[in-house]
Amino acid sequence: MNMFRRFLFFQFLLTVTLAQFDWIDDGVPVRQGVHIEWQRSGDVSPNGDMIFSWSDTRNGIRDVFAQKVNAEGEKLWGTEGIAVVTSYGRQEDPILIADGEGGAFIIWADYKDEPDTEGDVYAQHISSEGILIWGETGVALTNKSGQQTSLNMCKDGEGGFFAIWKDNQP
């Protein structure tokens, strides 16, 4: 590689690296507090916004929340993010992927209809504006006895997603 190409390559790397750190020195706190103790997930929207999800106990039991942060470090879904689901029982272990339109799909383990050891898999679609598209509690992907664990998801290439999990039926 000649010297000019090396210089251009170095300049490109420097520009990309500095652009990633255009926020405050210590980053942007998406959520602060003592209640964040469980699974976190995030993905980047096509326009560069970052969307995060997590579960915490600010309401006394684990619920799922989300936040969207733009390239300037501004929180777009309020100071504390939005509640994805706050039903009775635990909701935890969210997995999130961007929907390609500025919003996100989220799946999680939900224990509202089952004993503490048997959770179902639920999903929610959040719009770019932070609106819950599939209602207050999302939609059940499973609703049967036995625990569903090891949740994961990927894009289907057509604006939706595939969800997978391990089914521990008795």
Coordinates of C-alpha atoms in Angstrom, one line a residue:
M1 CA 0.0 0.0 0.0
N2 CA 1.5 3.3 -0.9
M3 CA 1.8 6.2 1.5
F4 CA -1.2 8.1 0.2
R5 CA -3.5 5.1 0.5
R6 CA -2.2 4.5 4.1
F7 CA -3.0 8.1 4.9
L8 CA -6.5 7.9 3.5
F9 CA -7.1 4.6 5.3
F10 CA -5.9 6.2 8.6
Q11 CA -8.0 9.3 8.0
F12 CA -11.0 7.1 7.4
L13 CA -10.5 5.1 10.6
L14 CA -9.9 8.3 12.6
T15 CA -13.1 9.8 11.3
V16 CA -15.2 6.7 12.0
T17 CA -13.7 6.3 15.5
L18 CA -14.3 9.9 16.5
A19 CA -17.8 9.9 15.1
Q20 CA -18.7 7.1 17.4
F21 CA -17.7 9.1 20.4
D22 CA -19.6 12.4 19.7
W23 CA -21.6 12.2 22.9
I24 CA -20.6 13.3 26.4
D25 CA -17.3 11.9 27.8
D26 CA -18.8 9.1 29.9
G27 CA -21.4 8.1 27.3
V28 CA -25.2 8.5 27.5
P29 CA -26.9 6.8 30.4
V30 CA -29.9 4.9 28.9
R31 CA -31.2 3.9 32.4
Q32 CA -29.6 4.5 35.8
G33 CA -30.5 3.1 39.1
V34 CA -30.1 0.0 41.3
H35 CA -32.9 -1.9 39.7
I36 CA -31.2 -2.9 36.5
E37 CA -30.0 -6.4 37.1
W38 CA -31.1 -8.5 34.1
Q39 CA -30.8 -9.2 30.4
R40 CA -30.1 -6.2 28.1
S41 CA -30.3 -6.1 24.3
G42 CA -29.9 -3.5 21.6
D43 CA -29.8 -2.9 17.8
V44 CA -29.1 -0.1 15.4
S45 CA -31.9 1.4 13.2
P46 CA -31.1 2.1 9.5
N47 CA -30.8 5.9 10.3
G48 CA -28.2 5.3 13.0
D49 CA -30.5 5.5 16.1
M50 CA -29.8 2.9 18.8
I51 CA -32.6 1.0 20.4
F52 CA -32.1 -0.7 23.8
S53 CA -34.3 -3.0 25.9
W54 CA -33.8 -4.4 29.4
S55 CA -35.7 -5.7 32.4
D56 CA -35.7 -4.0 35.8
T57 CA -37.6 -3.9 39.1
R58 CA -38.5 -0.2 39.4
N59 CA -42.2 -1.3 39.8
G60 CA -41.3 -4.0 42.4
I61 CA -41.1 -6.9 40.0
R62 CA -39.2 -7.5 36.7
D63 CA -40.8 -5.6 33.8
V64 CA -39.4 -4.9 30.3
F65 CA -38.5 -1.4 29.1
A66 CA -37.0 0.2 26.0
Q67 CA -35.2 3.4 25.0
K68 CA -34.2 4.9 21.7
V69 CA -31.1 7.2 21.4
N70 CA -30.2 9.2 18.3
A71 CA -26.7 9.9 17.0
E72 CA -26.5 13.1 19.0
G73 CA -27.1 11.1 22.2
E74 CA -30.7 12.4 22.8
K75 CA -33.2 10.0 24.4
L76 CA -36.1 9.9 22.0
W77 CA -38.6 7.8 24.2
G78 CA -38.6 10.0 27.3
T79 CA -36.1 10.3 30.2
E80 CA -36.7 6.8 31.6
G81 CA -37.7 5.0 28.3
I82 CA -41.0 3.3 27.7
A83 CA -42.6 0.4 29.4
V84 CA -42.8 -2.5 26.9
V85 CA -44.8 -4.6 29.4
T86 CA -45.7 -4.2 33.1
S87 CA -48.2 -7.0 33.7
Y88 CA -48.5 -8.9 36.9
G89 CA -45.9 -11.6 37.3
R90 CA -42.3 -11.3 36.0
Q91 CA -41.4 -10.3 32.5
E92 CA -37.7 -10.7 31.8
D93 CA -34.8 -11.6 29.4
P94 CA -35.8 -9.3 26.5
I95 CA -34.2 -9.8 23.1
L96 CA -34.5 -6.8 20.6
I97 CA -34.0 -6.3 16.9
A98 CA -34.6 -3.2 14.9
D99 CA -37.6 -3.4 12.5
G100 CA -35.9 -1.5 9.7
E101 CA -38.4 1.5 10.0
G102 CA -37.0 3.1 13.2
G103 CA -38.9 0.9 15.6
A104 CA -38.1 -2.6 17.1
F105 CA -39.4 -6.1 17.7
I106 CA -38.9 -7.4 21.2
I107 CA -39.5 -10.9 22.7
W108 CA -39.3 -11.8 26.4
A109 CA -40.0 -14.6 28.9
D110 CA -43.3 -13.8 30.6
Y111 CA -44.5 -15.4 33.8
K112 CA -47.9 -13.7 34.2
D113 CA -50.0 -16.8 33.4
E114 CA -47.7 -19.5 34.7
P115 CA -45.9 -20.5 37.9
D116 CA -42.6 -18.9 38.6
T117 CA -40.8 -21.8 36.9
E118 CA -42.8 -21.9 33.7
G119 CA -42.7 -18.8 31.5
D120 CA -44.2 -18.2 28.0
V121 CA -42.7 -16.3 25.2
Y122 CA -44.3 -13.0 24.3
A123 CA -43.5 -10.4 21.6
Q124 CA -44.1 -6.7 21.0
H125 CA -43.6 -4.4 18.0
I126 CA -42.7 -0.8 18.9
S127 CA -43.1 2.0 16.4
S128 CA -40.4 4.6 15.7
E129 CA -42.3 7.0 18.0
G130 CA -42.3 4.5 20.9
I131 CA -45.9 3.3 20.5
L132 CA -46.8 -0.3 21.4
I133 CA -48.3 -1.6 18.2
W134 CA -49.4 -5.0 19.6
G135 CA -51.3 -3.8 22.6
E136 CA -50.3 -3.3 26.3
T137 CA -49.2 -6.9 26.9
G138 CA -47.9 -7.8 23.5
V139 CA -48.8 -11.2 21.8
A140 CA -48.1 -14.7 23.1
L141 CA -45.8 -16.7 20.9
T142 CA -46.3 -19.7 23.2
N143 CA -48.9 -20.4 25.8
K144 CA -48.4 -23.9 27.2
S145 CA -47.1 -25.7 30.2
G146 CA -43.3 -26.1 30.6
Q147 CA -40.7 -23.5 30.6
Q148 CA -39.5 -21.8 27.4
T149 CA -35.9 -20.7 27.8
S150 CA -32.9 -19.5 25.7
L151 CA -34.8 -17.0 23.6
N152 CA -33.3 -15.6 20.5
M153 CA -34.5 -13.9 17.3
C154 CA -33.4 -12.7 13.9
K155 CA -34.8 -10.7 11.0
D156 CA -36.8 -12.6 8.3
G157 CA -35.7 -10.3 5.5
E158 CA -39.3 -9.2 4.8
G159 CA -39.9 -6.8 7.6
G160 CA -40.7 -9.3 10.3
F161 CA -38.7 -11.7 12.5
F162 CA -38.1 -15.3 13.4
A163 CA -38.1 -16.2 17.2
I164 CA -36.6 -19.4 18.6
W165 CA -36.5 -20.8 22.1
K166 CA -35.8 -24.1 23.9
D167 CA -39.1 -25.7 25.0
N168 CA -38.8 -27.6 28.3
Q169 CA -42.2 -29.3 28.2
P170 CA -42.9 -32.0 30.9

